[in-house]
Every structure is written in C-alpha cells, then in structure tokens.
mmCIF file of C-alpha atoms in Angstrom:
data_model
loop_
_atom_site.group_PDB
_atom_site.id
_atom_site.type_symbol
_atom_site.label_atom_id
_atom_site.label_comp_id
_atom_site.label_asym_id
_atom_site.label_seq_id
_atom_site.Cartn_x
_atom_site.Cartn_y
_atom_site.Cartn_z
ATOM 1 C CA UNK A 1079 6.291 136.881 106.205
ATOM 2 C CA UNK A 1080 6.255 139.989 103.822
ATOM 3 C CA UNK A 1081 2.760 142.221 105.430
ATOM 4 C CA UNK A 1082 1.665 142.031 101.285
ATOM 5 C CA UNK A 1083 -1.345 144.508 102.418
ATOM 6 C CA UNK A 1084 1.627 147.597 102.967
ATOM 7 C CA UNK A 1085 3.120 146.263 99.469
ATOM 8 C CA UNK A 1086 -0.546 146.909 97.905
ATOM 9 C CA UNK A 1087 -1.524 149.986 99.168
ATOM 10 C CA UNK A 1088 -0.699 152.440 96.999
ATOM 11 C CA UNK A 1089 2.252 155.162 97.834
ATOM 12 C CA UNK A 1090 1.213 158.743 98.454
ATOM 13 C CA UNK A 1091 3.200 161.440 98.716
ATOM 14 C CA UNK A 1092 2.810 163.448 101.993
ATOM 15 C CA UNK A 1093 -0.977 161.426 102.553
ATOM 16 C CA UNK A 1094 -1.934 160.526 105.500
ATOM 17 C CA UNK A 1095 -5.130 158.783 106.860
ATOM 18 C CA UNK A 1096 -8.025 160.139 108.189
ATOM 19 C CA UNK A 1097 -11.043 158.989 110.029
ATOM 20 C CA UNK A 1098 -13.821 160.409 108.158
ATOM 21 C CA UNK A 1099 -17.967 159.718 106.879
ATOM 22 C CA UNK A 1100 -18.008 158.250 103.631
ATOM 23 C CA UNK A 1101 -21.418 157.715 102.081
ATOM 24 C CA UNK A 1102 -22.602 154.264 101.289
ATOM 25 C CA UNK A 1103 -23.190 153.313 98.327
ATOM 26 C CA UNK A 1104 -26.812 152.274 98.403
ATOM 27 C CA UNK A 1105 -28.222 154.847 95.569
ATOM 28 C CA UNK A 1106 -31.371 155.878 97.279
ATOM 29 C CA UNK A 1107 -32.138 159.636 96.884
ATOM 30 C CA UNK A 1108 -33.033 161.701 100.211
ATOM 31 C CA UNK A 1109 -31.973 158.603 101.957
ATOM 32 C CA UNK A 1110 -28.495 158.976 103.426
ATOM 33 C CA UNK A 1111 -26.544 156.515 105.449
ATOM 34 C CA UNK A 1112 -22.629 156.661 106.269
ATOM 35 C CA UNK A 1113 -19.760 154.501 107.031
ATOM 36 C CA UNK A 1114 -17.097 155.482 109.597
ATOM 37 C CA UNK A 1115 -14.343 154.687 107.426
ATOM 38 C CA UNK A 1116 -10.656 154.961 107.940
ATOM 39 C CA UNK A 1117 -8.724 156.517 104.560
ATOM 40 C CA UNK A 1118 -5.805 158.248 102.799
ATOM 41 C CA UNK A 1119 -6.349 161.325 102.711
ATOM 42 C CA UNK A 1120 -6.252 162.018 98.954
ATOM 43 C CA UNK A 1121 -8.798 159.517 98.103
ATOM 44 C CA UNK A 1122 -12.476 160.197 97.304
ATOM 45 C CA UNK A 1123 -14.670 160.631 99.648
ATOM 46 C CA UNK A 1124 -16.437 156.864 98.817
ATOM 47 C CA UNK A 1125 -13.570 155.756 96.572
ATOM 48 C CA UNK A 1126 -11.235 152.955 98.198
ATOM 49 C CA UNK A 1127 -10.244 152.679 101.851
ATOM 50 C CA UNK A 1128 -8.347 150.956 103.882
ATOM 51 C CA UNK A 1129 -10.910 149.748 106.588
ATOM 52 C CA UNK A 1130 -14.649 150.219 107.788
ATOM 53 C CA UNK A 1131 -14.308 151.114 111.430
ATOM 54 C CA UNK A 1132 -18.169 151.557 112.195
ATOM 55 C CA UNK A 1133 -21.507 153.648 110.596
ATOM 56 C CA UNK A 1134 -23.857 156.210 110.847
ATOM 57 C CA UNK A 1135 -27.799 156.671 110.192
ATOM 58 C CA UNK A 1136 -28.260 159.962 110.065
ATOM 59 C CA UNK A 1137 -31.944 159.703 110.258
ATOM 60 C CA UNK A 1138 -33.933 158.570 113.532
ATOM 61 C CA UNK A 1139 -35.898 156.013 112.893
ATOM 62 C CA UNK A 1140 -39.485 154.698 115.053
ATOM 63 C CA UNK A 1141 -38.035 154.755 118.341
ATOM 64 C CA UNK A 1142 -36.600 158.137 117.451
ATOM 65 C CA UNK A 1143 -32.935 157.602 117.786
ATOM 66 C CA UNK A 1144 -29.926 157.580 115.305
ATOM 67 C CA UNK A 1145 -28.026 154.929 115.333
ATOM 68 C CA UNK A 1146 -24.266 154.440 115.512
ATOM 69 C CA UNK A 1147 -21.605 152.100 115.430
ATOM 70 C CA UNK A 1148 -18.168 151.956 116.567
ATOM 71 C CA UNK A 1149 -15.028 149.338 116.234
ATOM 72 C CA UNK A 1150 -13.383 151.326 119.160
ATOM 73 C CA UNK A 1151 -9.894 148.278 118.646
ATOM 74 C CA UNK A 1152 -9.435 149.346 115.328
ATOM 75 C CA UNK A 1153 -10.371 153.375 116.093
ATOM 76 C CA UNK A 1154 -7.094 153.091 119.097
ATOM 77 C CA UNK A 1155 -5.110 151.180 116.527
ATOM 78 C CA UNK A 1156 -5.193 153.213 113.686
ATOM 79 C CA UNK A 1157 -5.142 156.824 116.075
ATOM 80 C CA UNK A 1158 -1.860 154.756 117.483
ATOM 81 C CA UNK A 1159 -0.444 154.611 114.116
ATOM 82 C CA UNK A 1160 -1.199 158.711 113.162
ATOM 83 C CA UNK A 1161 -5.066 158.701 112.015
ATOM 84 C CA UNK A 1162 -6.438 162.271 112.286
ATOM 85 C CA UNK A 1163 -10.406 162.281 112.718
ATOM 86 C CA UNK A 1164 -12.433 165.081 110.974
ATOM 87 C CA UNK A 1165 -14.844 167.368 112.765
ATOM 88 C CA UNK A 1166 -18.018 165.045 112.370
ATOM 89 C CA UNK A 1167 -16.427 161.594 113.337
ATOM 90 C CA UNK A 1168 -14.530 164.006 116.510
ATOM 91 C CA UNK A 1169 -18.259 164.946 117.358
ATOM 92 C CA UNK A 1170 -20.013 161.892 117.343
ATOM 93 C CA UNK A 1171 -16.903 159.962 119.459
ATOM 94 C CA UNK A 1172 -17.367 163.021 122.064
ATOM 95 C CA UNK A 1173 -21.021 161.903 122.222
ATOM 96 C CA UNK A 1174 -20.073 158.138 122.613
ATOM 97 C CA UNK A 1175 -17.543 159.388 125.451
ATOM 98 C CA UNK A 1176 -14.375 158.053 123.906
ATOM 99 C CA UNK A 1177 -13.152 161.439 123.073
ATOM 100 C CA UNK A 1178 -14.084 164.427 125.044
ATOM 101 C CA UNK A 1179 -16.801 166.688 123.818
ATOM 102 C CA UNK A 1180 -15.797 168.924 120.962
ATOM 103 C CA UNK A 1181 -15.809 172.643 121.646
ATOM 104 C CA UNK A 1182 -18.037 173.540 118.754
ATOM 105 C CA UNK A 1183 -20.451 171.317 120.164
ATOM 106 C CA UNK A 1184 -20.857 172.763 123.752
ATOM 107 C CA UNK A 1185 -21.559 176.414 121.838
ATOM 108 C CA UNK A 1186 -23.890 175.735 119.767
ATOM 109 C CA UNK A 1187 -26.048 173.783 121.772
ATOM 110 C CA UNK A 1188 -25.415 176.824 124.530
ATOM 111 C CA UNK A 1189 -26.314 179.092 122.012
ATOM 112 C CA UNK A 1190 -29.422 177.419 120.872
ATOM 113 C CA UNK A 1191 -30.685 177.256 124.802
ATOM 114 C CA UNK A 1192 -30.120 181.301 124.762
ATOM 115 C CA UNK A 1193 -32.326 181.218 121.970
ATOM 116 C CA UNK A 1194 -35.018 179.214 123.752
ATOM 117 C CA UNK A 1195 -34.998 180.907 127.060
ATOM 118 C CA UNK A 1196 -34.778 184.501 125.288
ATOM 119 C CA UNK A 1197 -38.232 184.602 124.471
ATOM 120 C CA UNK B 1281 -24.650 180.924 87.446
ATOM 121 C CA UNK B 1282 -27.695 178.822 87.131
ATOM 122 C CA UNK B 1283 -28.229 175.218 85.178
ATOM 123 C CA UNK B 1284 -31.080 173.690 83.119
ATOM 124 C CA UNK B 1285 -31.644 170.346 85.178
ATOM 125 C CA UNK B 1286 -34.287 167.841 84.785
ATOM 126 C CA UNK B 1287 -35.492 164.355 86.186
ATOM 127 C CA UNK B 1288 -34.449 163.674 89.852
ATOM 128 C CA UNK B 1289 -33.514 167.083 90.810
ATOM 129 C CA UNK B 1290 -36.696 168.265 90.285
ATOM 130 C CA UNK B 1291 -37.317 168.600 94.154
ATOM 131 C CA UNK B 1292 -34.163 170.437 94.827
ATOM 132 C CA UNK B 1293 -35.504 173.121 91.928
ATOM 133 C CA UNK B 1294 -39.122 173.567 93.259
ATOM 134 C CA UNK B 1295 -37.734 174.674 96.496
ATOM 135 C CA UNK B 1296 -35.943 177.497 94.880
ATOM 136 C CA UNK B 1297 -37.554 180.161 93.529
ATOM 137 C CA UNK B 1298 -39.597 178.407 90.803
ATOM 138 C CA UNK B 1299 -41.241 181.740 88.708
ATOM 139 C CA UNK B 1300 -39.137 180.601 85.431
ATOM 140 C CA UNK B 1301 -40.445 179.055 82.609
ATOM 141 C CA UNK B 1302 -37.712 176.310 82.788
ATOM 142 C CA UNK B 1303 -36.954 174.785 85.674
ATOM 143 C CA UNK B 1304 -33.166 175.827 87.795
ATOM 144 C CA UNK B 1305 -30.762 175.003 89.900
ATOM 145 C CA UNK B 1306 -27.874 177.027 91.673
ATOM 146 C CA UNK B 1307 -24.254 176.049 89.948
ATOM 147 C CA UNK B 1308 -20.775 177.117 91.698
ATOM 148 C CA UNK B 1309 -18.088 178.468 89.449
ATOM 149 C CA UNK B 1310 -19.770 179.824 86.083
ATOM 150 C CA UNK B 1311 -18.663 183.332 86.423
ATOM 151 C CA UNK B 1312 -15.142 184.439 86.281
ATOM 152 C CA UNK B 1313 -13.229 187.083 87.921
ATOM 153 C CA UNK B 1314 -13.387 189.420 85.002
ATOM 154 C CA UNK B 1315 -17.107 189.104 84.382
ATOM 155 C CA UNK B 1316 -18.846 191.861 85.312
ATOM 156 C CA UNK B 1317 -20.798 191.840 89.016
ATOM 157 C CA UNK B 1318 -24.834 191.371 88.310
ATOM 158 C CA UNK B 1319 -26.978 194.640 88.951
ATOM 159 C CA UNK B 1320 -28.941 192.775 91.973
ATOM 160 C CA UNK B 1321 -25.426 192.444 93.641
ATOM 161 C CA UNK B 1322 -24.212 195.580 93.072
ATOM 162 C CA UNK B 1323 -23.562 197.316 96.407
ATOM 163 C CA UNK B 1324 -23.047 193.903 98.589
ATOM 164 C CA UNK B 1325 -20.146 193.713 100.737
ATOM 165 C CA UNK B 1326 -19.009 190.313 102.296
ATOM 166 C CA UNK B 1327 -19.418 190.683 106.055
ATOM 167 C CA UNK B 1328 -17.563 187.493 108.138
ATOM 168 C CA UNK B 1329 -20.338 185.714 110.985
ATOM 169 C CA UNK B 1330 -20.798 188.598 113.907
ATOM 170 C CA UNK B 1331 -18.306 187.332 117.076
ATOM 171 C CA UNK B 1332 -18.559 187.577 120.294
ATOM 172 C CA UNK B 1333 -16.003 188.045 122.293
ATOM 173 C CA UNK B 1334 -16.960 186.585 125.757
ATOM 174 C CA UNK B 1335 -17.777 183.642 123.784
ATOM 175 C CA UNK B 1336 -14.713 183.471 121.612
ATOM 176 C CA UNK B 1337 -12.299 183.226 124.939
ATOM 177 C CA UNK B 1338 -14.717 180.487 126.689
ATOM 178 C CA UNK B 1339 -14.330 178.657 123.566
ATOM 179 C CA UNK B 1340 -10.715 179.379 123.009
ATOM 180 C CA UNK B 1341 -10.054 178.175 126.281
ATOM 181 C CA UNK B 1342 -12.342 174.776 125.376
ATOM 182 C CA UNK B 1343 -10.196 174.462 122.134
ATOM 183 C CA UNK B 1344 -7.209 174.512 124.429
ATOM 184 C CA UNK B 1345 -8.381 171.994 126.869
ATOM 185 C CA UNK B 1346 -9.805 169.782 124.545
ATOM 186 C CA UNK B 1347 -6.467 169.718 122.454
ATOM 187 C CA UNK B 1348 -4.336 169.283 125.402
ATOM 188 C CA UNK B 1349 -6.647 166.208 125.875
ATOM 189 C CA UNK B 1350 -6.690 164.723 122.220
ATOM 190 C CA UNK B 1351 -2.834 165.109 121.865
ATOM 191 C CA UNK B 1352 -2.776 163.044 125.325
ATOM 192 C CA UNK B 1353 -5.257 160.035 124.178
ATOM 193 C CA UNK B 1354 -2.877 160.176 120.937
ATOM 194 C CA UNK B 1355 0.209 159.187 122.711
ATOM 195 C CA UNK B 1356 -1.614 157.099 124.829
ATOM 196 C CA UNK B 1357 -2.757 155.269 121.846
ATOM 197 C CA UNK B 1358 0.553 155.138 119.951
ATOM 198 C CA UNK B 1359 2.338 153.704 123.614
ATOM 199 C CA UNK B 1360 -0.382 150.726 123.606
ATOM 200 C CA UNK B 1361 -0.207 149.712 119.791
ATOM 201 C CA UNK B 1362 3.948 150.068 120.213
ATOM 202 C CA UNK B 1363 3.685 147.493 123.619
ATOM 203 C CA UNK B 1364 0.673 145.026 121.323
ATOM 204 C CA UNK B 1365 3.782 144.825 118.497
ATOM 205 C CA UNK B 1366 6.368 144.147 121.074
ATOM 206 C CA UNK B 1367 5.085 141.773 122.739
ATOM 207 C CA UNK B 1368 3.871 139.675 120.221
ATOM 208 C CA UNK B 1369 7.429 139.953 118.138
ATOM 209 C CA UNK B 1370 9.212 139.147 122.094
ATOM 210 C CA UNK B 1371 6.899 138.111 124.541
ATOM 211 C CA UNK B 1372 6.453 135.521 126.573
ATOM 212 C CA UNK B 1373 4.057 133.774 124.237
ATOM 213 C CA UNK B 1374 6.122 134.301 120.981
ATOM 214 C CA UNK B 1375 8.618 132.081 122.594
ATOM 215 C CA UNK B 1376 6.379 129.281 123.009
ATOM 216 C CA UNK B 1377 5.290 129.518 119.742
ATOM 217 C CA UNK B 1378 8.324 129.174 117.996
ATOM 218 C CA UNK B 1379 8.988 126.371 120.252
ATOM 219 C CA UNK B 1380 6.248 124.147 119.128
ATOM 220 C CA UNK B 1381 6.635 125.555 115.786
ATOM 221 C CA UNK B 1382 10.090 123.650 115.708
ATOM 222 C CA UNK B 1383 8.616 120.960 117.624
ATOM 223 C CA UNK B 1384 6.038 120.752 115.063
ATOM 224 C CA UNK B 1385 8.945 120.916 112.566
ATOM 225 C CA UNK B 1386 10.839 117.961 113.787
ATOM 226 C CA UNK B 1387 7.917 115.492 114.338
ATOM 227 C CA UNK B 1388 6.516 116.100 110.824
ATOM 228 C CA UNK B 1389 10.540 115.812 109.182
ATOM 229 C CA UNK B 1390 10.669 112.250 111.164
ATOM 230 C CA UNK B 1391 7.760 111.262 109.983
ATOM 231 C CA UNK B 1392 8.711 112.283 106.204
ATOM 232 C CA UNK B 1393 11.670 110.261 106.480
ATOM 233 C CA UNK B 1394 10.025 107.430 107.887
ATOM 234 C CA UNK B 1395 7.648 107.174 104.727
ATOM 235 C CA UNK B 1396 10.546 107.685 102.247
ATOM 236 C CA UNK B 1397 12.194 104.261 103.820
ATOM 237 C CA UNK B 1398 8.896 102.295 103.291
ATOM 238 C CA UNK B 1399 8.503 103.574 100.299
ATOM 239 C CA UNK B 1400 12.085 103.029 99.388
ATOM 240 C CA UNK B 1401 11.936 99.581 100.197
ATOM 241 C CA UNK B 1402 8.838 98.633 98.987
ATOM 242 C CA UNK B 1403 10.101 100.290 95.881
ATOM 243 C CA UNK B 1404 13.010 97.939 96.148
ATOM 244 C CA UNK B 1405 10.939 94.854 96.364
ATOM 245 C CA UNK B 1406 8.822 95.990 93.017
ATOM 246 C CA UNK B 1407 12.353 97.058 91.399
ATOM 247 C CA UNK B 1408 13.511 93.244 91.926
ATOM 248 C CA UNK B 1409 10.082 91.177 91.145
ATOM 249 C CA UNK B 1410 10.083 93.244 87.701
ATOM 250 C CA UNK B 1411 13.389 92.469 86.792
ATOM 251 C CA UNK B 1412 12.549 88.601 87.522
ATOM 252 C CA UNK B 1413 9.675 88.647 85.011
ATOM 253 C CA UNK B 1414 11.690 90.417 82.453
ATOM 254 C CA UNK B 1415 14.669 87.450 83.027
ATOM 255 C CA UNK B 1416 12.074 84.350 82.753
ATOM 256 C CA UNK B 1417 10.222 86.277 79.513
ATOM 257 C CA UNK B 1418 13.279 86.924 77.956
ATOM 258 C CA UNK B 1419 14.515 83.293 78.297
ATOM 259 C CA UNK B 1420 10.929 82.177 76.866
ATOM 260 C CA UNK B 1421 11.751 84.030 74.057
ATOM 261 C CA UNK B 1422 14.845 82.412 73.670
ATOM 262 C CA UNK B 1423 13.087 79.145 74.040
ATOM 263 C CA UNK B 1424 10.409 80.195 71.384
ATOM 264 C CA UNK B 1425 12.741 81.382 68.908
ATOM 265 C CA UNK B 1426 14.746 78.389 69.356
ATOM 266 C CA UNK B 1427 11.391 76.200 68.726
ATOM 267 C CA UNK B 1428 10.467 77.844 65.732
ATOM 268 C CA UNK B 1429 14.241 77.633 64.425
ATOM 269 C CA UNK B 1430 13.913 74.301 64.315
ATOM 270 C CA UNK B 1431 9.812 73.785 63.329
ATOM 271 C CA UNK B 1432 11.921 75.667 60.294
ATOM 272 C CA UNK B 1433 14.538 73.544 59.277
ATOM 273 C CA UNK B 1434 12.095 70.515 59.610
ATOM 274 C CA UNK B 1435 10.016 71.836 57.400
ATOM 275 C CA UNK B 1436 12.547 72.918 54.376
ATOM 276 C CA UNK B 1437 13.826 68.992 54.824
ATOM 277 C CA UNK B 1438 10.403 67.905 54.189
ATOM 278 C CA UNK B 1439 10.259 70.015 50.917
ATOM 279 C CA UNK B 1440 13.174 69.133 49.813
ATOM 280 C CA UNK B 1441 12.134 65.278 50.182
ATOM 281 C CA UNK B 1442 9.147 66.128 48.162
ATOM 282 C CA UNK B 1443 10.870 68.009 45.193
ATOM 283 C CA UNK B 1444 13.534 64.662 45.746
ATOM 284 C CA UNK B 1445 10.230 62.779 45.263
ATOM 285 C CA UNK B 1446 9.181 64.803 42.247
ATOM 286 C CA UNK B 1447 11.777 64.930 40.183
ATOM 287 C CA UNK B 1448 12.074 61.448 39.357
ATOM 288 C CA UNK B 1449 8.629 62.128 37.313
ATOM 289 C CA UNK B 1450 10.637 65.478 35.335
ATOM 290 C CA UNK B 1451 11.215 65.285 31.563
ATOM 291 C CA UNK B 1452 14.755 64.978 31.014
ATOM 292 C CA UNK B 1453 17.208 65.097 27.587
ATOM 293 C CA UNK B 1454 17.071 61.427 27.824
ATOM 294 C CA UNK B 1455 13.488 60.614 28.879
ATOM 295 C CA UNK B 1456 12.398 63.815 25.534
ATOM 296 C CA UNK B 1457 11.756 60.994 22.951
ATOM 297 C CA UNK B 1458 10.727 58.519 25.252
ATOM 298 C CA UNK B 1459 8.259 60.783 27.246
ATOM 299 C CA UNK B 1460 7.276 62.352 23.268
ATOM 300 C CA UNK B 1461 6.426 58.875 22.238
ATOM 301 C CA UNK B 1462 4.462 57.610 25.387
ATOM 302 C CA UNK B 1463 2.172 61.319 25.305
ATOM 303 C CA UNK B 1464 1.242 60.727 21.242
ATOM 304 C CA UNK B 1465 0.103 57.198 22.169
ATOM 305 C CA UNK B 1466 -1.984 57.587 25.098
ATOM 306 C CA UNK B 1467 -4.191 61.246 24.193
ATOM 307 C CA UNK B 1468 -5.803 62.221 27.004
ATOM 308 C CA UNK B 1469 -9.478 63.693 26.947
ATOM 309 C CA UNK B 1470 -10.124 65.998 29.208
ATOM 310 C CA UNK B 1471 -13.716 67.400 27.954
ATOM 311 C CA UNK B 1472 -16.466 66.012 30.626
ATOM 312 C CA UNK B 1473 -20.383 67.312 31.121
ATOM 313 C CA UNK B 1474 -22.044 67.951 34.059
ATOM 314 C CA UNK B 1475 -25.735 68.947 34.485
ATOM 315 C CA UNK B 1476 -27.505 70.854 37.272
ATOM 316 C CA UNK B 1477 -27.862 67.796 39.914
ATOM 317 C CA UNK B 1478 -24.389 67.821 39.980
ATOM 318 C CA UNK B 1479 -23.763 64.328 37.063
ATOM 319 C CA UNK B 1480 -20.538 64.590 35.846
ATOM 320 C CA UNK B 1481 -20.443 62.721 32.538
ATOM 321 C CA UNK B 1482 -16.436 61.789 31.424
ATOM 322 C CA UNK B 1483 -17.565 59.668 28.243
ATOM 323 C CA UNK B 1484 -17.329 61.987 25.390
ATOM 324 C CA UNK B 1485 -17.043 61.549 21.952
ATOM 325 C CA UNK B 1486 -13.813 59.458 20.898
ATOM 326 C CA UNK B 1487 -11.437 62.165 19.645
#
C-alpha cells in the first residue's frame, strides 16, 4: 500500500523536523499554553505539523505545579527518524529524565544559588 | 522606533514609560543603517554578557558530556525504529499474517464461486419458465387472431346476405315506370302532431 501521508506532505528543500513549543491556538491574552509538537522546520511556529507529541502549561496552577505531557513512542520514533529538539523541549525532557539535564540548566540554577547564599 | 497602538496592548504600554500624551509601544526595525544615531545613544558601545572563565570550562565540559550523550540516545533511537520496521516487513508474525491473509483469500474465492453456481442455475430455471410463457402467449395469439379472422369473414357473409336481401326492393330500369306509377297512386303523409303527454296524432288533413 502507497504510505499516502509521505505523498501529502509537502517537499522541502533541505527541511528537516524539529521538536519544538508551538502555541495553541486558544486566543486568550496573558494566558499561554503550548503543544509539544513535532514539525518541518520551515513552517510557522503554529502553522501545520506533522504530529502533537505532548503539551505544556506554562503557568502553575492551585497545587502549584506546571503541568506536562509527553508521548515518549512517538518522541523515540521521530528522534529515530532525524528529529532535532530545540533548547526548551531539550530542557523540559532533561527534567522528565528522558534526556540528560541540559548544561544551560545546571548554570543557571548554580548561579542563582550564588546569588542567594551571597548575601 | 516607537508605534501608536491602542485596544489590547494597552497593558504592555502602561508598563513602559507612560509620560506621553499618546500611548507607545517599542517596534524593531524602523530605523535604517544610514539614519542618524539618536542624541540619548550617542556614546553607547555594545558590550557582549561578562564571562567567566572557570565557569565557561565547567560548562564546556557539560556541553561535551551532554552531547556525547544525546548523539548516543540518537543512534540508539534510530537502531530500535530500524529493528520495529524490520520486523514487521520479515518477522515472525508477518509470516503468519500473510498466511491467513491467503487463507482468508481462498475461503472467501470458494465461497464466491459457490454463489455464482446457485445463482447461475437458478438463473437457468427463470431463463427457461420465461421462455415457456412467451411460447403458450404467443400461440394464444395465434389462436386469437385466428378467432377473430374468422368472427370476420362471418360477419361480411352476413352483410352481404342482407344487401342480397335488399336489393330485390331497388328501383331498377325496368321496375322506373312501374315503381313511378305505384308512388303517384299511393301519396304518403308523413305530417303527424304530438302534444306534451307524449299523443302522437297521424290523422291530418287529407292532402
């Protein structure tokens, strides 16, 4: 059987996919909430992609957490297939413990201790 | 530099500095490179983020480890979804698949040709009772036509026997003068009455 999805999707030139935030649509000002999304590279940033992997609330809510959600199948397929995750979806899997903790991370939260314990 | 806005991004605009009349926002982009620098910006140099060094080789040395570590997971990745595609294309459960795929294949072709036959013969059966009927009405036709043929020639004899009957009452060139003679002596009178109730009255006045 012809795969019609690879027929479909459109042909880019040197694109690849990425594992990035896009926002969700829902229209609310000061009220952001993302989707963990994986997409060409070249598309907009909530334009068309090719599947929804997991989200993200950025704000905590009663209990005080933020919530997150991850289709860790799909996240191995598509990384399998040549998927490269940006710096925020990277950061949030090191916190989840599927990747290992991003550099960037580890300094600034060392850095914001120094400035606690300075004073 | 700056933009007239209004309506929604009201909020952003009252946390900058909100002394003008009309209300602002910061815009990228509205200056180009030959415009001349404002006067508050004269003297400002662009200085990069301060580093430090002891912290630049602990986190070189992170950004090391932790690509070494990504690039690993990759392959590890790509070597699981190339086994998941190989083993469903050849493995051990493919084969049974196609198996009772074809098995599948067969029973439903038997079956197929099992209906066509009963079909075929009941077909058969329908074929042969129609062509019956269309024998028996076509020789009831004959029959009919055959009927009337003759209901036909009966009655043109029986006209003919009545015109036969007739003409011995027709004027002829020998029964003119004859025929002349009788008519003048016997005048008819055709003139009657009849009233309302229906009382026909033939007795007229002679001639």
């Amino acid at each position: 059987m012809v795969h019609l999805s690879s027929l479909l999707l459109k042909k880019y030139h040197g694109g690849y996919v990425v594992i990035r935030l896009a926002l969700a649509g829902h229209k609310q000002a000061n009220r952001p909430f993302y989707r963990i999304v994986a997409a060409y590279n070249k598309r907009a940033r909530d334009g068309k992609y090719i599947e929804q992997l997991g989200s993200y609330d950025p704000l905590p809510n009663i209990y005080n957490e933020k919530l997150v959600s991850f289709n860790f199948d799909r996240i191995k397929y598509w990384i399998g297939c040549g998927a490269h995750p940006t710096k925020p979806v990277a950061k949030l899997l090191g916190l989840a413990g599927f990747f290992p903790l991003h550099p960037m991370m580890i300094t600034e939260a060392e850095r914001r201790r120094a400035l606690t314990d300075v004073p | 530099m700056f933009q007239v806005i209004s309506g929604r991004s009201i909020q952003v605009a009252r946390l900058l500095a909100p002394r003008s009349a009309v209300l602002v926002e910061a815009v990228r982009g509205r200056k180009s490179r030959t415009d001349p620098v404002a006067k508050s910006k004269e003297g400002r140099i662009k200085v990069p983020p301060p580093v430090d060094p002891v912290e630049m080789v602990v986190l070189k040395e992170r950004y090391t480890e932790y690509q070494l570590m990504m690039r690993a997971l990759r392959l590890e990745f790509k070597e699981e979804v190339l086994r998941k595609k190989y083993e469903e294309e050849t493995g051990s459960l493919a084969e049974e698949r196609a198996r009772q795929e074809a098995e599948e294949h067969r029973a439903l072709m038997a079956f197929n040709n099992q209906e066509n036959l009963r079909m075929l013969k009941l077909r058969i059966l329908r074929i042969q009772k129609e062509k019956e009927e269309a024998e028996r009405k076509q020789v009831e036709a004959a029959i009919q036509r055959e009927q009337e043929q003759q209901e036909s020639i009966k009655e043109k004899e029986r006209d003919i026997l009545k015109l036969q009957e007739e003409a011995k009452n027709f004027i002829t060139l020998e029964n003119l003068d004859q025929r002349i003679e009788e008519a003048l002596d016997n005048p008819k009178n055709y003139n009657f009455a009849i009233d309302k109730e229906g009382r026909v009255v033939k007795q007229t006045m002679l001639q």
